[in-house]
Amino acid sequence: LDLDCLAHEKRDADIESWSLEFAKAFPKNAGEFKGIYRTSINTQVVKVANNDKASVSEIKAAIEKSQSADLRGASDKEKIMHAHNLVVLAQHVGDDAVLMSAYSSLLAIRSLPTADREATLASQVGFYEKKLDFKSAYHTALKMKFPALKTSEKELKLGTLADLASLSAAQTHYNKALAKGLSGNAEMSVRQRLVLLSSHPAKELKKQSSHMKSSPRLLADTALLIYAKNHNANELGFILHNPRLASQPAVRFINKQPFYGKQLRLNQKIASHKLDTKNDRRLSKSIQARLKLLKEADKSLAEAIRLKDFTAQIMALSTVQKENYRLTYDLMGTPAPKGLNARE
């Protein structure tokens, strides 16, 4: 009756202390009084959790009260409510330790409804993702059923988390997602990712290329990513010499890379050449050699024009202009051949 009066007056703190005293005074009814004790704590905690104006100190006090509660003899329903309250309070003050402890408490309850278990695991995964702890997020997600997702989507989710965590399991999940019918942009992204994760990316790209042909831009861009790592164009011949991909910017970029090195070497070769003025025969021979080099420069310019690359064209044109001018200047400085008269 005393407890009923306190309840009527909403004196929950007094109910909490009195119910424990009654439990000691009346051992036969201890279970009932302890149930009242737990209810009073829950009522106090819920009031704080539902109060948008509650201060941080009030919330922390509610957390401490909830954590210190004696749950021996409590039903699973009570334990679930207790853990849910802690989750709400911990989220209000950003207490990660209390939050994760509450999640663990919920998952430890065998009778936790399937939907609640799934939601709790999802919350844990979200927590780890925010902390960029993708390894923990992945291992937690493995426990989930993902009832709202297709099998292919589930495997994609798991593969992405494993990938972010740099785990080899990513490839297994990605392949399962494809096997289960993953399609559209997601399929293309996964196939590209499998190529980049492979220890032999060029071989993997060749394997995936038949499935990626509907997206030539992605196919070419993937080849460029491989080339950026090893600068080996030879192993990408099946992409670089494919007429259907010739106009792709990535393919054009790779195909023009050898030109730059060749042009620089040609520049050095021509620049280092000097006319031999020791005698007429040697001068004539060296002039012919220079002219041959200038023909190579002209060919290089023609190649740059075919590549339709502005940088290549500027490099080649600069060489042609500079070296033709240098040859003219060099010829003007050579002595006149012997045997010529004054007029000649």
Short mmCIF file of C-alpha atoms in Angstrom, two decimals:
data_model
loop_
_atom_site.label_atom_id
_atom_site.label_comp_id
_atom_site.label_asym_id
_atom_site.label_seq_id
_atom_site.Cartn_x
_atom_site.Cartn_y
_atom_site.Cartn_z
CA LEU A 1 0.00 0.00 0.00
CA ASP A 2 2.87 2.34 0.84
CA LEU A 3 4.42 1.68 -2.57
CA ASP A 4 1.06 2.32 -4.26
CA CYS A 5 0.89 5.70 -2.58
CA LEU A 6 4.40 6.54 -3.71
CA ALA A 7 3.53 5.46 -7.25
CA HIS A 8 0.43 7.68 -7.15
CA GLU A 9 2.65 10.60 -6.14
CA LYS A 10 5.22 9.62 -8.81
CA ARG A 11 7.98 9.39 -6.23
CA ASP A 12 9.98 6.85 -8.22
CA ALA A 13 13.26 7.39 -6.34
CA ASP A 14 11.50 6.54 -3.06
CA ILE A 15 9.86 3.52 -4.67
CA GLU A 16 13.34 2.34 -5.70
CA SER A 17 14.76 2.47 -2.15
CA TRP A 18 11.62 1.29 -0.35
CA SER A 19 11.09 -1.71 -2.61
CA LEU A 20 14.60 -2.95 -1.83
CA GLU A 21 13.93 -2.57 1.90
CA PHE A 22 10.65 -4.48 1.58
CA ALA A 23 12.46 -7.21 -0.39
CA LYS A 24 14.78 -7.71 2.59
CA ALA A 25 11.94 -7.46 5.12
CA PHE A 26 9.68 -9.92 3.28
CA PRO A 27 11.92 -12.60 1.71
CA LYS A 28 8.96 -14.61 0.48
CA ASN A 29 7.85 -11.69 -1.67
CA ALA A 30 11.36 -10.51 -2.59
CA GLY A 31 10.88 -11.34 -6.27
CA GLU A 32 7.82 -9.12 -6.53
CA PHE A 33 9.47 -6.22 -4.70
CA LYS A 34 12.62 -6.47 -6.84
CA GLY A 35 10.42 -6.31 -9.92
CA ILE A 36 8.93 -3.08 -8.56
CA TYR A 37 12.49 -1.86 -7.89
CA ARG A 38 13.52 -2.49 -11.51
CA THR A 39 10.36 -0.84 -12.83
CA SER A 40 11.04 2.27 -10.74
CA ILE A 41 14.55 2.55 -12.14
CA ASN A 42 13.26 2.07 -15.67
CA THR A 43 10.65 4.79 -15.11
CA GLN A 44 13.27 7.24 -13.87
CA VAL A 45 15.62 6.48 -16.75
CA VAL A 46 12.89 6.74 -19.38
CA LYS A 47 11.87 10.17 -18.06
CA VAL A 48 15.40 11.45 -18.65
CA ALA A 49 15.75 9.70 -22.01
CA ASN A 50 12.50 11.28 -23.26
CA ASN A 51 13.34 14.74 -21.92
CA ASP A 52 14.82 16.82 -24.75
CA LYS A 53 15.87 19.45 -22.21
CA ALA A 54 17.76 17.04 -19.95
CA SER A 55 21.29 18.23 -19.15
CA VAL A 56 24.41 16.18 -19.79
CA SER A 57 24.89 15.65 -16.07
CA GLU A 58 21.29 14.39 -15.73
CA ILE A 59 21.78 11.97 -18.59
CA LYS A 60 25.08 10.69 -17.17
CA ALA A 61 23.40 10.25 -13.80
CA ALA A 62 20.65 8.23 -15.49
CA ILE A 63 23.29 6.08 -17.18
CA GLU A 64 24.99 5.40 -13.86
CA LYS A 65 21.68 4.51 -12.23
CA SER A 66 20.79 2.17 -15.08
CA GLN A 67 24.20 0.49 -15.03
CA SER A 68 24.10 -0.01 -11.27
CA ALA A 69 20.67 -1.63 -11.37
CA ASP A 70 20.52 -5.21 -10.09
CA LEU A 71 19.00 -7.23 -12.93
CA ARG A 72 19.19 -10.60 -11.24
CA GLY A 73 15.87 -12.31 -11.75
CA ALA A 74 14.80 -9.86 -14.47
CA SER A 75 12.92 -11.21 -17.48
CA ASP A 76 14.38 -10.97 -20.96
CA LYS A 77 11.78 -8.32 -21.74
CA GLU A 78 13.07 -6.20 -18.86
CA LYS A 79 16.69 -6.71 -19.93
CA ILE A 80 15.85 -5.66 -23.46
CA MET A 81 14.13 -2.50 -22.23
CA HIS A 82 17.06 -1.78 -19.92
CA ALA A 83 19.59 -2.10 -22.78
CA HIS A 84 17.47 0.01 -25.14
CA ASN A 85 17.34 2.78 -22.54
CA LEU A 86 21.11 2.72 -22.23
CA VAL A 87 21.46 2.95 -26.03
CA VAL A 88 19.29 6.08 -26.12
CA LEU A 89 21.11 7.73 -23.21
CA ALA A 90 24.56 6.87 -24.57
CA GLN A 91 23.67 8.32 -27.97
CA HIS A 92 22.54 11.55 -26.32
CA VAL A 93 25.94 12.15 -24.70
CA GLY A 94 28.14 10.36 -27.24
CA ASP A 95 29.39 7.74 -24.80
CA ASP A 96 30.76 5.08 -27.15
CA ALA A 97 31.77 2.66 -24.39
CA VAL A 98 28.28 2.59 -22.88
CA LEU A 99 26.70 2.39 -26.33
CA MET A 100 28.71 -0.64 -27.44
CA SER A 101 28.21 -2.31 -24.07
CA ALA A 102 24.44 -1.87 -24.44
CA TYR A 103 24.54 -3.34 -27.95
CA SER A 104 26.48 -6.33 -26.63
CA SER A 105 23.95 -6.79 -23.82
CA LEU A 106 21.11 -6.85 -26.32
CA LEU A 107 22.81 -9.38 -28.56
CA ALA A 108 23.51 -11.61 -25.58
CA ILE A 109 19.77 -12.04 -24.97
CA ARG A 110 18.76 -15.22 -26.79
CA SER A 111 15.09 -14.30 -26.99
CA LEU A 112 15.82 -10.95 -28.63
CA PRO A 113 13.41 -10.74 -31.59
CA THR A 114 15.04 -11.33 -34.97
CA ALA A 115 14.19 -7.83 -36.19
CA ASP A 116 15.71 -6.28 -33.06
CA ARG A 117 18.84 -8.40 -33.39
CA GLU A 118 19.24 -7.37 -37.02
CA ALA A 119 18.70 -3.71 -36.14
CA THR A 120 21.24 -3.89 -33.31
CA LEU A 121 23.87 -5.49 -35.54
CA ALA A 122 23.17 -2.85 -38.19
CA SER A 123 23.69 -0.15 -35.57
CA GLN A 124 27.01 -1.71 -34.61
CA VAL A 125 28.09 -1.82 -38.25
CA GLY A 126 27.14 1.84 -38.63
CA PHE A 127 29.11 2.72 -35.50
CA TYR A 128 32.24 1.00 -36.80
CA GLU A 129 31.85 2.61 -40.21
CA LYS A 130 31.77 6.08 -38.66
CA LYS A 131 34.97 5.19 -36.81
CA LEU A 132 36.48 3.90 -40.09
CA ASP A 133 36.98 0.55 -38.40
CA PHE A 134 35.90 -1.43 -41.44
CA LYS A 135 37.40 -4.69 -40.24
CA SER A 136 35.09 -4.73 -37.20
CA ALA A 137 32.21 -3.54 -39.39
CA TYR A 138 32.79 -6.45 -41.77
CA HIS A 139 32.98 -9.12 -39.06
CA THR A 140 29.83 -7.73 -37.45
CA ALA A 141 27.99 -7.62 -40.78
CA LEU A 142 28.78 -11.31 -41.30
CA LYS A 143 26.35 -12.04 -38.46
CA MET A 144 23.51 -10.22 -40.21
CA LYS A 145 20.78 -11.80 -42.35
CA PHE A 146 20.02 -8.71 -44.49
CA PRO A 147 16.41 -9.82 -45.09
CA ALA A 148 15.61 -6.74 -47.18
CA LEU A 149 18.48 -7.34 -49.61
CA LYS A 150 18.90 -9.76 -52.48
CA THR A 151 21.75 -12.24 -52.07
CA SER A 152 23.78 -10.35 -54.68
CA GLU A 153 23.29 -7.09 -52.78
CA LYS A 154 24.23 -8.75 -49.49
CA GLU A 155 27.45 -10.09 -51.00
CA LEU A 156 28.20 -6.65 -52.47
CA LYS A 157 27.75 -5.07 -49.04
CA LEU A 158 30.04 -7.62 -47.39
CA GLY A 159 32.55 -7.34 -50.21
CA THR A 160 32.67 -3.56 -49.92
CA LEU A 161 33.31 -3.69 -46.18
CA ALA A 162 35.99 -6.36 -46.63
CA ASP A 163 37.54 -4.29 -49.41
CA LEU A 164 37.64 -1.17 -47.24
CA ALA A 165 39.27 -3.27 -44.53
CA SER A 166 41.86 -4.56 -47.05
CA LEU A 167 40.75 -8.15 -46.46
CA SER A 168 41.22 -10.82 -49.13
CA ALA A 169 37.63 -11.95 -48.52
CA ALA A 170 36.51 -9.00 -50.65
CA GLN A 171 37.20 -10.88 -53.89
CA THR A 172 35.23 -13.91 -52.70
CA HIS A 173 32.20 -11.77 -51.88
CA TYR A 174 32.45 -9.82 -55.12
CA ASN A 175 32.55 -13.02 -57.16
CA LYS A 176 29.56 -14.37 -55.25
CA ALA A 177 27.66 -11.15 -55.94
CA LEU A 178 28.31 -11.55 -59.67
CA ALA A 179 27.36 -15.22 -59.57
CA LYS A 180 24.06 -14.29 -57.90
CA GLY A 181 23.13 -11.91 -60.70
CA LEU A 182 24.48 -8.51 -59.73
CA SER A 183 23.79 -6.19 -62.67
CA GLY A 184 23.90 -2.62 -63.89
CA ASN A 185 26.44 -0.08 -62.72
CA ALA A 186 27.12 -2.11 -59.58
CA GLU A 187 28.19 -5.07 -61.71
CA MET A 188 30.58 -2.93 -63.76
CA SER A 189 32.09 -1.39 -60.63
CA VAL A 190 32.63 -4.80 -59.06
CA ARG A 191 34.27 -6.19 -62.19
CA GLN A 192 36.63 -3.22 -62.31
CA ARG A 193 37.42 -3.66 -58.61
CA LEU A 194 38.21 -7.34 -59.12
CA VAL A 195 40.70 -6.33 -61.79
CA LEU A 196 42.43 -3.82 -59.53
CA LEU A 197 42.53 -6.25 -56.59
CA SER A 198 44.06 -9.02 -58.66
CA SER A 199 47.75 -9.89 -58.35
CA HIS A 200 47.73 -10.03 -62.18
CA PRO A 201 45.42 -7.15 -63.14
CA ALA A 202 46.04 -7.29 -66.90
CA LYS A 203 45.08 -10.99 -67.01
CA GLU A 204 42.03 -10.31 -64.87
CA LEU A 205 41.01 -7.44 -67.14
CA LYS A 206 41.22 -9.75 -70.16
CA LYS A 207 39.00 -12.20 -68.27
CA GLN A 208 36.47 -9.50 -67.37
CA SER A 209 36.61 -7.61 -70.67
CA SER A 210 33.89 -9.68 -72.35
CA HIS A 211 31.51 -8.68 -69.54
CA MET A 212 32.63 -5.04 -69.59
CA LYS A 213 32.41 -4.44 -73.35
CA SER A 214 29.06 -2.71 -72.90
CA SER A 215 30.95 0.01 -71.06
CA PRO A 216 33.94 0.87 -73.28
CA ARG A 217 34.82 3.97 -71.27
CA LEU A 218 35.13 1.96 -68.05
CA LEU A 219 37.09 -0.75 -69.85
CA ALA A 220 39.60 1.78 -71.17
CA ASP A 221 39.83 3.64 -67.86
CA THR A 222 40.55 0.38 -66.05
CA ALA A 223 43.40 -0.29 -68.47
CA LEU A 224 44.77 3.18 -67.70
CA LEU A 225 44.73 2.43 -63.96
CA ILE A 226 46.75 -0.72 -64.60
CA TYR A 227 49.18 1.15 -66.84
CA ALA A 228 49.62 3.82 -64.15
CA LYS A 229 50.98 1.15 -61.79
CA ASN A 230 53.47 -0.67 -64.01
CA HIS A 231 53.81 1.40 -67.23
CA ASN A 232 53.68 -1.83 -69.22
CA ALA A 233 51.67 -1.22 -72.38
CA ASN A 234 52.60 -4.57 -73.96
CA GLU A 235 50.33 -6.60 -71.66
CA LEU A 236 47.42 -4.29 -72.53
CA GLY A 237 47.59 -4.86 -76.27
CA PHE A 238 44.11 -6.43 -76.35
CA ILE A 239 42.78 -3.05 -75.19
CA LEU A 240 45.16 -0.65 -76.92
CA HIS A 241 44.80 -2.28 -80.36
CA ASN A 242 41.04 -2.78 -80.16
CA PRO A 243 39.41 -0.60 -82.90
CA ARG A 244 36.28 -0.18 -80.76
CA LEU A 245 38.34 1.48 -78.04
CA ALA A 246 40.72 3.54 -80.19
CA SER A 247 38.82 6.79 -79.60
CA GLN A 248 38.70 6.42 -75.84
CA PRO A 249 40.74 9.14 -74.07
CA ALA A 250 42.42 6.59 -71.81
CA VAL A 251 43.56 4.46 -74.74
CA ARG A 252 44.81 7.50 -76.63
CA PHE A 253 46.71 8.63 -73.54
CA ILE A 254 48.50 5.29 -73.16
CA ASN A 255 49.26 4.99 -76.87
CA LYS A 256 50.98 8.36 -76.98
CA GLN A 257 53.23 7.77 -73.97
CA PRO A 258 56.06 6.06 -75.95
CA PHE A 259 56.22 9.10 -78.24
CA TYR A 260 57.46 11.42 -75.50
CA GLY A 261 60.47 9.28 -74.69
CA LYS A 262 61.34 8.79 -78.36
CA GLN A 263 61.04 12.51 -79.04
CA LEU A 264 63.30 13.42 -76.12
CA ARG A 265 65.92 10.94 -77.30
CA LEU A 266 65.68 12.30 -80.85
CA ASN A 267 66.10 15.85 -79.54
CA GLN A 268 69.28 14.87 -77.73
CA LYS A 269 70.60 12.97 -80.75
CA ILE A 270 70.11 15.88 -83.16
CA ALA A 271 71.32 18.51 -80.68
CA SER A 272 74.55 16.61 -80.11
CA HIS A 273 75.33 16.34 -83.82
CA LYS A 274 77.96 18.76 -85.14
CA LEU A 275 79.20 19.44 -88.66
CA ASP A 276 82.74 18.22 -89.38
CA THR A 277 84.63 21.03 -91.18
CA LYS A 278 88.06 19.41 -91.35
CA ASN A 279 87.74 18.87 -95.11
CA ASP A 280 85.13 19.00 -97.83
CA ARG A 281 84.48 15.26 -97.86
CA ARG A 282 83.90 15.08 -94.11
CA LEU A 283 81.76 18.22 -94.20
CA SER A 284 79.55 16.78 -96.95
CA LYS A 285 79.19 13.53 -95.04
CA SER A 286 78.23 15.28 -91.81
CA ILE A 287 75.71 17.49 -93.64
CA GLN A 288 74.05 14.37 -95.06
CA ALA A 289 73.95 12.87 -91.59
CA ARG A 290 72.29 16.02 -90.22
CA LEU A 291 69.73 16.01 -93.03
CA LYS A 292 68.92 12.40 -92.24
CA LEU A 293 68.30 13.37 -88.63
CA LEU A 294 66.04 16.22 -89.73
CA LYS A 295 64.02 13.74 -91.78
CA GLU A 296 63.54 11.73 -88.60
CA ALA A 297 62.31 14.93 -86.92
CA ASP A 298 59.81 15.45 -89.76
CA LYS A 299 58.55 11.88 -89.35
CA SER A 300 58.21 12.45 -85.63
CA LEU A 301 56.12 15.56 -86.30
CA ALA A 302 53.88 13.58 -88.65
CA GLU A 303 53.41 10.96 -85.92
CA ALA A 304 52.51 13.67 -83.40
CA ILE A 305 49.87 14.99 -85.78
CA ARG A 306 48.40 11.48 -86.15
CA LEU A 307 48.26 11.15 -82.37
CA LYS A 308 46.21 14.36 -82.20
CA ASP A 309 48.10 15.29 -79.08
CA PHE A 310 48.87 18.98 -78.57
CA THR A 311 51.86 18.40 -76.30
CA ALA A 312 53.42 15.91 -78.72
CA GLN A 313 52.89 18.30 -81.62
CA ILE A 314 54.54 21.20 -79.76
CA MET A 315 57.53 19.02 -78.85
CA ALA A 316 58.02 17.75 -82.41
CA LEU A 317 57.41 21.11 -84.06
CA SER A 318 59.85 22.80 -81.70
CA THR A 319 62.54 20.30 -82.64
CA VAL A 320 61.95 20.74 -86.39
CA GLN A 321 62.03 24.55 -86.14
CA LYS A 322 65.05 24.74 -83.84
CA GLU A 323 67.19 22.20 -85.69
CA ASN A 324 66.45 23.56 -89.16
CA TYR A 325 67.48 26.99 -87.96
CA ARG A 326 70.63 25.53 -86.37
CA LEU A 327 71.58 23.76 -89.62
CA THR A 328 71.20 27.02 -91.57
CA TYR A 329 73.30 28.86 -89.01
CA ASP A 330 75.95 26.10 -89.02
CA LEU A 331 76.16 26.12 -92.84
CA MET A 332 76.63 29.87 -92.89
CA GLY A 333 79.61 29.47 -90.63
CA THR A 334 81.40 26.78 -92.64
CA PRO A 335 84.37 27.69 -94.91
CA ALA A 336 83.75 27.76 -98.68
CA PRO A 337 84.80 24.58 -100.51
CA LYS A 338 88.25 24.68 -102.06
CA GLY A 339 88.62 25.24 -105.82
CA LEU A 340 85.85 27.87 -106.12
CA ASN A 341 86.54 31.19 -107.84
CA ALA A 342 85.63 34.54 -106.30
CA ARG A 343 82.23 34.69 -107.96
CA GLU A 344 81.36 31.10 -106.90
#
